[in-house]
Amino acid sequence: MSLETVSACDAFYAGLFSENAIENPTEEDVCGYLDEVYPDEGMRGHRQQLYAAAYDISCNIIAFNGVTKRDAMIMRMAWECSRAGQPNIASSALGDALGGYDRAYWENVADLIRLPGFLTDREKWHSARLGGVTVYRGCSDIEIDAPQEDQGLGYSWTLDRDVAEWFAHVHLGKVITASLDRKDAVWLDTAESEVIWPMACVDVILAIEPPAGEQKRMDWDTRRHITPLQAKK
């Protein structure tokens, strides 16, 4: 992905955005909005609150209706709630909202990660340098054994082999090693060193192996964030 491609995507998806919202919302703005609009869900916990908001936003994304930068930030918050093995709220809401729409799920994930406000400027810069990196995914044997021509592999990968090992243990599965050279992937500046790869293709797999040793304890708050350039060294 070139910087020009990122800018073009931003310009295209900016057309989906509503003008009736704060232009550059802060995290405080977003949390205040969630508490105001989804108070009942908030009483059942932050994850439920985020799901309710993410579902409504997903319906607008799928229907190409107006969304805002605040909406994109909420979807990012919902995406990151999947840390430590929890289900991904953003993708769950997107899948539930998709319903009877005749459109591949991964295409909607691709739309989501391109919304202005989902990625930071730093993440856009590093995402443009993802080509040729090695990525890993820890997942269950059920996913690995599924017909790949029908669904492909999951979209959440990592530049950190230890993170993939951890998830492989969580799912009682294996670690997939693949070479990534696609222009539609993005890097997230998170403790998981996550790479979102909307359509993982089977012909780039390098290895599928059981996790090595016992499951390691992860300190997500202090873990080093691996960038694409660091991964290539």
Coordinates of N, CA and C in Angstrom, one line a residue:
M1 N 0.9 -1.2 0.0 CA 0.0 0.0 0.0 C 0.9 1.2 0.0
S2 N 0.7 2.1 -0.9 CA 1.5 3.4 -1.0 C 0.8 4.4 -0.1
L3 N 1.5 5.5 0.2 CA 0.9 6.6 0.9 C -0.2 7.2 0.1
E4 N 0.0 7.2 -1.3 CA -1.0 7.8 -2.2 C -2.3 6.9 -2.1
T5 N -2.1 5.6 -2.0 CA -3.3 4.7 -1.9 C -4.1 5.0 -0.6
V6 N -3.4 5.2 0.5 CA -4.0 5.5 1.8 C -4.8 6.8 1.6
S7 N -4.2 7.8 1.1 CA -4.9 9.1 0.9 C -6.1 9.0 0.0
A8 N -6.0 8.2 -1.0 CA -7.1 8.0 -1.9 C -8.3 7.3 -1.2
C9 N -7.9 6.3 -0.4 CA -9.0 5.6 0.4 C -9.6 6.5 1.4
D10 N -8.8 7.4 2.0 CA -9.4 8.3 3.0 C -10.4 9.3 2.3
A11 N -10.0 9.7 1.1 CA -10.9 10.6 0.3 C -12.2 10.0 -0.1
F12 N -12.1 8.7 -0.5 CA -13.3 8.0 -0.9 C -14.2 7.8 0.2
Y13 N -13.7 7.2 1.3 CA -14.6 6.9 2.4 C -15.0 8.2 3.2
A14 N -14.3 9.3 3.0 CA -14.8 10.5 3.6 C -16.2 10.9 3.1
G15 N -16.5 10.4 1.9 CA -17.8 10.6 1.3 C -19.0 10.0 2.1
L16 N -18.6 9.0 2.9 CA -19.7 8.3 3.8 C -20.0 9.1 5.0
F17 N -19.1 10.1 5.3 CA -19.2 10.8 6.6 C -20.3 11.8 6.7
S18 N -21.0 11.8 7.9 CA -21.9 12.9 8.2 C -21.2 14.1 8.6
E19 N -21.8 15.3 8.3 CA -21.2 16.5 8.8 C -21.7 17.0 10.1
N20 N -22.7 16.3 10.6 CA -23.3 16.7 11.9 C -22.6 16.0 13.1
A21 N -21.3 16.2 13.3 CA -20.6 15.6 14.4 C -19.3 16.4 14.6
I22 N -18.7 16.2 15.8 CA -17.4 16.8 16.1 C -16.4 16.4 15.1
E23 N -15.7 17.4 14.5 CA -14.7 17.1 13.4 C -13.6 16.2 13.9
N24 N -13.0 16.5 15.0 CA -11.9 15.7 15.6 C -12.2 15.4 17.0
P25 N -13.0 14.4 17.3 CA -13.4 14.1 18.6 C -12.3 13.5 19.4
T26 N -12.3 13.7 20.8 CA -11.4 13.1 21.7 C -12.0 11.8 22.3
E27 N -11.2 11.1 23.0 CA -11.7 9.9 23.6 C -12.7 10.2 24.7
E28 N -12.5 11.4 25.3 CA -13.5 11.9 26.3 C -14.9 12.1 25.6
D29 N -14.8 12.8 24.4 CA -16.0 13.0 23.6 C -16.8 11.7 23.3
V30 N -16.0 10.7 22.9 CA -16.6 9.4 22.5 C -17.2 8.7 23.7
C31 N -16.5 8.7 24.8 CA -17.1 8.1 26.0 C -18.3 8.8 26.5
G32 N -18.3 10.1 26.5 CA -19.5 10.9 26.8 C -20.7 10.5 26.0
Y33 N -20.4 10.4 24.7 CA -21.5 10.1 23.7 C -22.1 8.7 24.0
L34 N -21.2 7.7 24.2 CA -21.6 6.4 24.5 C -22.5 6.3 25.8
D35 N -22.1 7.0 26.8 CA -22.9 7.1 28.1 C -24.2 7.7 27.9
E36 N -24.3 8.7 27.0 CA -25.5 9.5 26.7 C -26.5 8.7 25.9
V37 N -26.0 8.0 24.8 CA -26.9 7.4 23.8 C -27.2 5.9 24.2
Y38 N -26.2 5.3 24.9 CA -26.4 3.9 25.2 C -26.3 3.6 26.7
P39 N -27.1 4.3 27.5 CA -26.9 4.2 29.0 C -27.4 2.9 29.5
D40 N -28.4 2.3 29.0 CA -28.9 1.0 29.5 C -27.8 -0.1 29.2
E41 N -27.2 -0.1 28.0 CA -26.2 -1.1 27.7 C -25.0 -0.9 28.6
G42 N -24.7 0.4 28.9 CA -23.6 0.7 29.8 C -23.8 0.0 31.2
M43 N -25.0 -0.1 31.6 CA -25.3 -0.7 32.9 C -24.9 -2.2 32.9
R44 N -24.9 -2.8 31.7 CA -24.6 -4.2 31.6 C -23.1 -4.4 31.3
G45 N -22.3 -3.3 31.3 CA -20.9 -3.4 31.1 C -20.5 -2.7 29.8
H46 N -19.2 -2.3 29.8 CA -18.7 -1.5 28.7 C -18.7 -2.3 27.4
R47 N -18.4 -3.6 27.4 CA -18.4 -4.4 26.2 C -19.8 -4.4 25.6
Q48 N -20.9 -4.5 26.4 CA -22.2 -4.5 25.8 C -22.6 -3.2 25.3
Q49 N -22.1 -2.1 25.9 CA -22.3 -0.8 25.4 C -21.7 -0.6 24.1
L50 N -20.4 -1.0 24.0 CA -19.7 -0.9 22.7 C -20.4 -1.7 21.6
Y51 N -20.9 -2.9 22.0 CA -21.5 -3.7 20.9 C -22.8 -3.0 20.4
A52 N -23.6 -2.5 21.3 CA -24.8 -1.8 20.8 C -24.5 -0.6 19.9
A53 N -23.4 0.2 20.2 CA -23.0 1.3 19.3 C -22.4 0.7 18.0
A54 N -21.6 -0.3 18.1 CA -20.9 -0.9 17.0 C -22.0 -1.5 16.0
Y55 N -23.0 -2.1 16.5 CA -24.0 -2.7 15.7 C -24.7 -1.6 14.9
D56 N -25.1 -0.5 15.5 CA -25.8 0.6 14.8 C -24.9 1.2 13.7
I57 N -23.6 1.4 14.1 CA -22.6 2.0 13.1 C -22.4 1.0 12.0
S58 N -22.3 -0.3 12.3 CA -22.1 -1.3 11.2 C -23.3 -1.3 10.2
C59 N -24.5 -1.1 10.7 CA -25.6 -1.0 9.8 C -25.5 0.2 8.8
N60 N -24.9 1.3 9.3 CA -24.7 2.4 8.4 C -23.5 2.2 7.4
I61 N -22.5 1.5 7.9 CA -21.4 1.2 7.0 C -21.8 0.3 5.9
I62 N -22.6 -0.8 6.2 CA -23.0 -1.7 5.2 C -24.0 -1.1 4.2
A63 N -24.8 -0.2 4.7 CA -25.8 0.5 3.8 C -25.2 1.7 3.1
F64 N -23.9 2.0 3.4 CA -23.3 3.2 2.8 C -24.0 4.5 3.2
N65 N -24.5 4.5 4.5 CA -25.1 5.7 5.0 C -24.0 6.6 5.7
G66 N -24.4 7.7 6.2 CA -23.5 8.6 6.8 C -22.9 8.1 8.1
V67 N -21.6 8.1 8.3 CA -21.0 7.8 9.6 C -20.0 9.0 9.9
T68 N -19.5 9.0 11.1 CA -18.6 10.1 11.5 C -17.3 9.6 12.0
K69 N -16.4 10.5 12.2 CA -15.1 10.1 12.8 C -15.3 9.6 14.2
R70 N -16.3 10.1 14.9 CA -16.6 9.5 16.2 C -17.0 8.1 16.1
D71 N -17.8 7.8 15.1 CA -18.2 6.4 14.8 C -17.0 5.5 14.5
A72 N -16.1 6.0 13.7 CA -14.9 5.2 13.4 C -14.0 5.0 14.7
M73 N -14.0 5.9 15.6 CA -13.2 5.8 16.8 C -13.9 4.7 17.7
I74 N -15.3 4.7 17.7 CA -16.0 3.7 18.5 C -15.7 2.3 17.9
M75 N -15.7 2.2 16.6 CA -15.4 0.9 16.0 C -14.0 0.4 16.4
R76 N -13.1 1.4 16.4 CA -11.7 1.0 16.8 C -11.7 0.6 18.3
M77 N -12.4 1.3 19.2 CA -12.5 0.9 20.6 C -13.1 -0.5 20.7
A78 N -14.1 -0.8 19.9 CA -14.8 -2.1 19.9 C -13.9 -3.2 19.4
W79 N -13.0 -2.8 18.4 CA -12.1 -3.8 17.8 C -11.1 -4.2 18.9
E80 N -10.5 -3.2 19.6 CA -9.5 -3.5 20.6 C -10.0 -4.2 21.9
C81 N -11.3 -4.2 22.0 CA -11.8 -4.9 23.2 C -11.6 -6.4 23.1
S82 N -11.1 -6.9 21.9 CA -10.9 -8.3 21.7 C -9.6 -8.8 22.3
R83 N -8.8 -7.8 22.9 CA -7.5 -8.2 23.5 C -7.7 -9.3 24.5
A84 N -6.6 -10.1 24.7 CA -6.6 -11.2 25.7 C -7.6 -12.3 25.4
G85 N -7.9 -12.5 24.1 CA -8.7 -13.7 23.8 C -10.2 -13.4 23.8
Q86 N -10.6 -12.2 24.2 CA -12.1 -11.9 24.2 C -12.6 -11.8 22.7
P87 N -13.8 -12.2 22.5 CA -14.4 -12.0 21.1 C -14.3 -10.6 20.6
N88 N -14.0 -10.4 19.4 CA -13.9 -9.1 18.8 C -15.3 -8.5 18.6
I89 N -15.6 -7.4 19.4 CA -16.9 -6.8 19.4 C -17.2 -6.2 18.0
A90 N -16.3 -5.5 17.5 CA -16.5 -4.8 16.2 C -16.9 -5.8 15.1
S91 N -16.1 -6.9 15.0 CA -16.4 -7.9 13.9 C -17.7 -8.6 14.2
S92 N -18.0 -8.9 15.5 CA -19.2 -9.5 15.8 C -20.4 -8.7 15.4
A93 N -20.4 -7.4 15.8 CA -21.4 -6.5 15.4 C -21.6 -6.3 13.9
L94 N -20.4 -6.3 13.2 CA -20.5 -6.2 11.7 C -21.1 -7.4 11.1
G95 N -20.7 -8.6 11.6 CA -21.3 -9.8 11.1 C -22.8 -9.9 11.4
D96 N -23.3 -9.5 12.6 CA -24.7 -9.5 12.9 C -25.5 -8.5 12.1
A97 N -24.9 -7.4 11.8 CA -25.6 -6.4 11.1 C -25.7 -6.7 9.6
L98 N -24.7 -7.5 9.1 CA -24.7 -7.9 7.7 C -25.9 -8.6 7.3
G99 N -26.5 -9.5 8.1 CA -27.8 -10.1 7.9 C -27.9 -10.7 6.5
G100 N -28.9 -10.2 5.7 CA -29.1 -10.8 4.4 C -28.4 -10.0 3.3
Y101 N -27.5 -9.1 3.6 CA -26.8 -8.4 2.5 C -26.0 -9.4 1.7
D102 N -26.0 -9.3 0.4 CA -25.3 -10.1 -0.5 C -23.9 -9.5 -0.7
R103 N -23.0 -9.6 0.3 CA -21.7 -9.0 0.2 C -20.8 -9.8 1.1
A104 N -19.6 -10.1 0.6 CA -18.6 -10.9 1.4 C -18.3 -10.1 2.7
Y105 N -18.2 -10.9 3.8 CA -17.9 -10.3 5.1 C -16.6 -9.5 5.1
W106 N -15.6 -10.1 4.4 CA -14.3 -9.5 4.5 C -14.3 -8.1 3.8
E107 N -15.2 -7.9 2.8 CA -15.3 -6.7 2.1 C -15.7 -5.6 3.1
N108 N -16.6 -5.9 4.0 CA -17.0 -5.0 5.0 C -15.9 -4.7 6.1
V109 N -15.1 -5.7 6.4 CA -14.0 -5.4 7.2 C -13.0 -4.5 6.5
A110 N -12.8 -4.7 5.2 CA -11.9 -3.8 4.5 C -12.5 -2.4 4.5
D111 N -13.8 -2.2 4.4 CA -14.4 -0.8 4.5 C -14.1 -0.2 5.9
L112 N -14.3 -1.1 6.9 CA -14.2 -0.6 8.3 C -12.8 0.0 8.5
I113 N -11.8 -0.7 8.1 CA -10.4 -0.3 8.5 C -10.0 0.9 7.6
R114 N -10.7 1.3 6.6 CA -10.4 2.4 5.8 C -11.2 3.7 6.2
L115 N -12.1 3.6 7.2 CA -12.8 4.8 7.6 C -11.9 5.8 8.3
P116 N -11.9 7.0 7.9 CA -11.1 8.0 8.5 C -11.4 8.1 10.0
G117 N -10.4 7.9 10.8 CA -10.5 7.9 12.2 C -10.3 6.6 12.8
F118 N -10.3 5.5 12.0 CA -10.0 4.2 12.6 C -8.5 4.0 12.8
L119 N -7.7 4.5 11.9 CA -6.3 4.4 12.0 C -5.7 5.8 12.4
T120 N -4.6 5.8 13.1 CA -3.9 7.0 13.4 C -2.9 7.3 12.2
D121 N -2.4 8.5 12.1 CA -1.5 8.8 11.1 C -0.2 7.9 11.1
R122 N 0.2 7.6 12.3 CA 1.4 6.7 12.5 C 1.1 5.4 11.9
E123 N -0.1 4.9 12.2 CA -0.5 3.5 11.7 C -0.6 3.5 10.2
K124 N -1.1 4.6 9.6 CA -1.2 4.7 8.1 C 0.2 4.7 7.5
W125 N 1.2 5.4 8.2 CA 2.5 5.4 7.7 C 3.2 4.0 7.7
H126 N 3.0 3.3 8.8 CA 3.6 2.0 8.9 C 2.8 1.0 8.1
S127 N 1.6 1.1 7.9 CA 0.8 0.2 7.1 C 1.3 0.2 5.6
A128 N 1.7 1.4 5.2 CA 2.3 1.5 3.8 C 3.5 0.7 3.6
R129 N 4.1 0.2 4.7 CA 5.4 -0.5 4.7 C 5.3 -2.0 5.1
L130 N 4.1 -2.5 4.9 CA 3.8 -3.9 5.4 C 4.3 -4.9 4.3
G131 N 4.4 -4.5 3.1 CA 4.8 -5.5 2.1 C 6.0 -6.3 2.4
G132 N 5.9 -7.6 2.2 CA 7.1 -8.5 2.4 C 7.3 -8.9 3.8
V133 N 6.4 -8.6 4.8 CA 6.7 -9.0 6.2 C 6.1 -10.4 6.4
T134 N 6.6 -11.1 7.5 CA 6.1 -12.4 7.9 C 5.1 -12.1 9.0
V135 N 3.9 -12.7 8.9 CA 2.9 -12.5 9.9 C 2.5 -13.9 10.5
Y136 N 1.8 -13.8 11.6 CA 1.5 -15.1 12.3 C 0.0 -15.0 12.8
R137 N -0.6 -16.1 12.9 CA -1.9 -16.2 13.5 C -2.1 -17.5 14.3
G138 N -2.5 -17.3 15.6 CA -2.8 -18.4 16.4 C -4.3 -18.7 16.4
C139 N -4.7 -19.9 16.0 CA -6.1 -20.1 15.8 C -6.4 -21.6 16.1
S140 N -7.7 -21.9 16.1 CA -8.1 -23.3 16.4 C -7.9 -24.2 15.1
D141 N -7.9 -25.5 15.4 CA -7.8 -26.4 14.3 C -9.0 -26.4 13.4
I142 N -10.2 -26.0 14.0 CA -11.4 -25.9 13.2 C -11.2 -24.9 12.1
E143 N -10.6 -23.7 12.4 CA -10.4 -22.7 11.3 C -9.4 -23.2 10.3
I144 N -8.4 -23.9 10.7 CA -7.3 -24.3 9.8 C -7.9 -25.4 8.9
D145 N -8.8 -26.3 9.4 CA -9.3 -27.4 8.6 C -10.5 -27.0 7.7
A146 N -11.0 -25.8 7.9 CA -12.2 -25.4 7.1 C -11.8 -25.2 5.7
P147 N -12.8 -25.4 4.8 CA -12.5 -25.2 3.3 C -12.1 -23.7 3.0
Q148 N -10.8 -23.5 2.8 CA -10.3 -22.2 2.6 C -10.8 -21.5 1.4
E149 N -11.2 -22.3 0.4 CA -11.8 -21.6 -0.8 C -13.1 -20.9 -0.5
D150 N -13.7 -21.3 0.6 CA -15.0 -20.7 0.9 C -14.9 -19.5 1.8
Q151 N -14.0 -19.4 2.7 CA -13.9 -18.3 3.6 C -12.5 -17.7 3.9
G152 N -11.5 -18.4 3.4 CA -10.2 -17.8 3.7 C -9.9 -18.0 5.2
L153 N -8.7 -17.6 5.6 CA -8.4 -17.6 7.0 C -8.8 -16.3 7.7
G154 N -8.7 -16.2 9.0 CA -9.2 -15.0 9.7 C -8.4 -13.8 9.3
Y155 N -8.9 -12.7 9.7 CA -8.4 -11.4 9.3 C -7.4 -10.8 10.3
S156 N -7.3 -11.3 11.5 CA -6.5 -10.7 12.5 C -5.2 -11.5 12.7
W157 N -4.1 -10.9 12.3 CA -2.8 -11.5 12.4 C -1.8 -10.7 13.3
T158 N -0.6 -11.1 13.4 CA 0.3 -10.3 14.2 C 1.7 -10.4 13.7
L159 N 2.5 -9.4 14.0 CA 4.0 -9.4 13.7 C 4.8 -10.1 14.8
D160 N 4.1 -10.4 15.9 CA 4.8 -10.9 17.1 C 4.5 -12.4 17.2
R161 N 5.5 -13.3 17.0 CA 5.3 -14.7 17.1 C 4.8 -15.1 18.4
D162 N 5.3 -14.5 19.5 CA 4.8 -14.9 20.9 C 3.3 -14.6 21.1
V163 N 2.8 -13.6 20.5 CA 1.4 -13.3 20.6 C 0.6 -14.4 19.9
A164 N 1.0 -14.8 18.7 CA 0.4 -15.9 18.0 C 0.4 -17.2 18.8
E165 N 1.6 -17.5 19.4 CA 1.7 -18.7 20.2 C 0.7 -18.6 21.4
W166 N 0.5 -17.4 22.0 CA -0.4 -17.3 23.1 C -1.9 -17.6 22.6
F167 N -2.3 -17.1 21.5 CA -3.6 -17.3 21.0 C -3.8 -18.8 20.6
A168 N -2.7 -19.4 20.0 CA -2.8 -20.8 19.7 C -3.1 -21.6 20.9
H169 N -2.5 -21.3 22.0 CA -2.8 -22.0 23.3 C -4.2 -21.8 23.7
V170 N -4.7 -20.5 23.6 CA -6.0 -20.2 24.1 C -7.1 -21.0 23.3
H171 N -6.8 -21.1 22.0 CA -7.8 -21.8 21.1 C -7.5 -23.3 20.9
L172 N -6.5 -23.8 21.7 CA -6.1 -25.2 21.6 C -5.8 -25.6 20.1
G173 N -5.1 -24.7 19.4 CA -4.9 -24.9 18.0 C -3.4 -24.8 17.6
K174 N -3.1 -24.1 16.5 CA -1.8 -24.1 16.0 C -1.4 -22.6 15.6
V175 N -0.2 -22.5 15.2 CA 0.3 -21.2 14.7 C 0.5 -21.3 13.2
I176 N -0.1 -20.3 12.5 CA 0.1 -20.2 11.0 C 1.1 -19.1 10.8
T177 N 2.1 -19.5 10.0 CA 3.1 -18.5 9.5 C 2.9 -18.2 8.0
A178 N 2.8 -16.9 7.7 CA 2.5 -16.6 6.3 C 3.3 -15.4 5.9
S179 N 3.5 -15.2 4.6 CA 4.2 -14.1 4.0 C 3.1 -13.1 3.5
L180 N 3.2 -11.9 3.9 CA 2.2 -10.9 3.5 C 2.7 -10.0 2.5
D181 N 2.1 -9.9 1.4 CA 2.5 -8.9 0.3 C 1.2 -8.3 -0.3
R182 N 0.3 -7.9 0.5 CA -1.0 -7.4 0.0 C -1.1 -5.9 0.3
K183 N -1.8 -5.2 -0.5 CA -1.9 -3.7 -0.3 C -3.1 -3.3 0.5
D184 N -3.9 -4.3 0.9 CA -5.2 -3.9 1.6 C -5.0 -4.3 3.1
A185 N -3.8 -4.6 3.6 CA -3.7 -4.9 5.0 C -3.2 -3.6 5.8
V186 N -3.5 -3.6 7.1 CA -3.1 -2.4 7.9 C -2.5 -2.9 9.2
W187 N -1.7 -2.1 9.8 CA -1.0 -2.4 11.0 C -1.6 -1.5 12.1
L188 N -1.8 -2.1 13.3 CA -2.4 -1.4 14.5 C -1.3 -1.3 15.5
D189 N -1.1 -0.1 16.1 CA -0.1 0.2 17.0 C -0.6 -0.3 18.4
T190 N -0.7 -1.6 18.6 CA -1.2 -2.1 19.8 C -0.2 -3.2 20.4
A191 N -0.5 -3.6 21.6 CA 0.3 -4.6 22.3 C 0.3 -5.9 21.5
E192 N -0.7 -6.2 20.7 CA -0.7 -7.4 19.9 C 0.0 -7.2 18.6
S193 N 0.6 -6.0 18.3 CA 1.3 -5.8 17.0 C 0.4 -6.3 15.9
E194 N -0.9 -6.0 15.9 CA -1.8 -6.6 15.0 C -1.8 -6.1 13.6
V195 N -2.0 -7.0 12.7 CA -2.1 -6.7 11.3 C -3.5 -7.2 10.9
I196 N -4.3 -6.3 10.4 CA -5.6 -6.7 9.9 C -5.5 -7.0 8.4
W197 N -5.8 -8.2 8.0 CA -5.6 -8.7 6.6 C -7.0 -9.2 6.2
P198 N -7.8 -8.3 5.5 CA -9.2 -8.7 5.2 C -9.4 -10.0 4.5
M199 N -8.5 -10.3 3.6 CA -8.7 -11.6 2.8 C -7.4 -12.4 2.7
A200 N -7.2 -13.2 3.7 CA -6.0 -14.0 3.8 C -6.1 -15.2 2.8
C201 N -5.0 -15.3 1.9 CA -5.0 -16.2 0.8 C -4.2 -17.4 1.2
V202 N -4.7 -18.6 0.9 CA -4.0 -19.8 1.3 C -2.6 -20.0 0.6
D203 N -2.4 -19.4 -0.5 CA -1.1 -19.7 -1.2 C 0.1 -19.0 -0.6
V204 N -0.1 -18.3 0.4 CA 1.1 -17.6 1.0 C 1.5 -18.2 2.4
I205 N 0.8 -19.3 2.8 CA 1.2 -20.0 4.0 C 2.6 -20.6 3.9
L206 N 3.4 -20.3 5.0 CA 4.7 -20.9 5.0 C 4.8 -22.1 5.9
A207 N 4.0 -22.1 7.0 CA 4.0 -23.2 8.0 C 2.8 -23.2 8.8
I208 N 2.4 -24.4 9.3 CA 1.3 -24.5 10.3 C 1.9 -25.5 11.4
E209 N 2.1 -25.0 12.6 CA 2.8 -25.7 13.6 C 2.1 -25.6 15.0
P210 N 2.3 -26.6 15.8 CA 1.8 -26.5 17.2 C 2.6 -25.4 17.9
P211 N 2.0 -24.7 18.9 CA 2.7 -23.8 19.7 C 3.9 -24.4 20.4
A212 N 4.9 -23.7 20.6 CA 6.1 -24.2 21.2 C 6.0 -24.1 22.8
G213 N 6.2 -25.1 23.5 CA 6.3 -25.0 24.9 C 4.9 -24.7 25.6
E214 N 5.0 -24.2 26.8 CA 3.8 -23.9 27.6 C 3.3 -22.4 27.3
Q215 N 2.1 -22.1 27.6 CA 1.6 -20.8 27.4 C 2.3 -19.8 28.2
K216 N 2.7 -18.7 27.6 CA 3.4 -17.6 28.4 C 2.4 -16.7 29.0
R217 N 2.8 -16.0 30.1 CA 2.0 -15.0 30.6 C 2.3 -13.7 29.9
M218 N 1.2 -13.0 29.5 CA 1.3 -11.8 28.7 C 1.0 -10.5 29.5
D219 N 2.0 -9.6 29.6 CA 1.7 -8.3 30.2 C 1.4 -7.3 29.1
W220 N 0.1 -7.2 28.8 CA -0.3 -6.4 27.6 C 0.0 -5.0 27.8
D221 N 0.0 -4.5 29.0 CA 0.2 -3.0 29.2 C 1.6 -2.6 29.0
T222 N 2.6 -3.5 29.0 CA 4.0 -3.1 28.9 C 4.6 -3.8 27.6
R223 N 3.9 -4.6 26.9 CA 4.4 -5.3 25.8 C 4.9 -4.4 24.7
R224 N 6.0 -4.7 24.1 CA 6.6 -3.9 23.0 C 5.7 -4.0 21.7
H225 N 5.5 -2.9 21.1 CA 4.7 -2.9 19.9 C 5.7 -3.0 18.7
I226 N 5.6 -4.1 17.9 CA 6.5 -4.3 16.8 C 5.9 -3.7 15.6
T227 N 6.7 -2.8 14.9 CA 6.3 -2.1 13.7 C 6.7 -3.0 12.5
P228 N 6.1 -2.7 11.3 CA 6.5 -3.5 10.1 C 8.0 -3.4 9.8
L229 N 8.6 -2.2 10.0 CA 10.1 -2.1 9.7 C 10.9 -2.9 10.7
Q230 N 10.5 -2.9 11.9 CA 11.2 -3.7 12.9 C 11.1 -5.2 12.6
A231 N 9.9 -5.6 12.1 CA 9.7 -7.0 11.8 C 10.5 -7.5 10.6
K232 N 10.9 -6.6 9.7 CA 11.7 -7.0 8.6 C 13.2 -7.1 8.9
K233 N 13.6 -6.6 10.1 CA 15.1 -6.7 10.4 C 15.5 -8.1 10.8

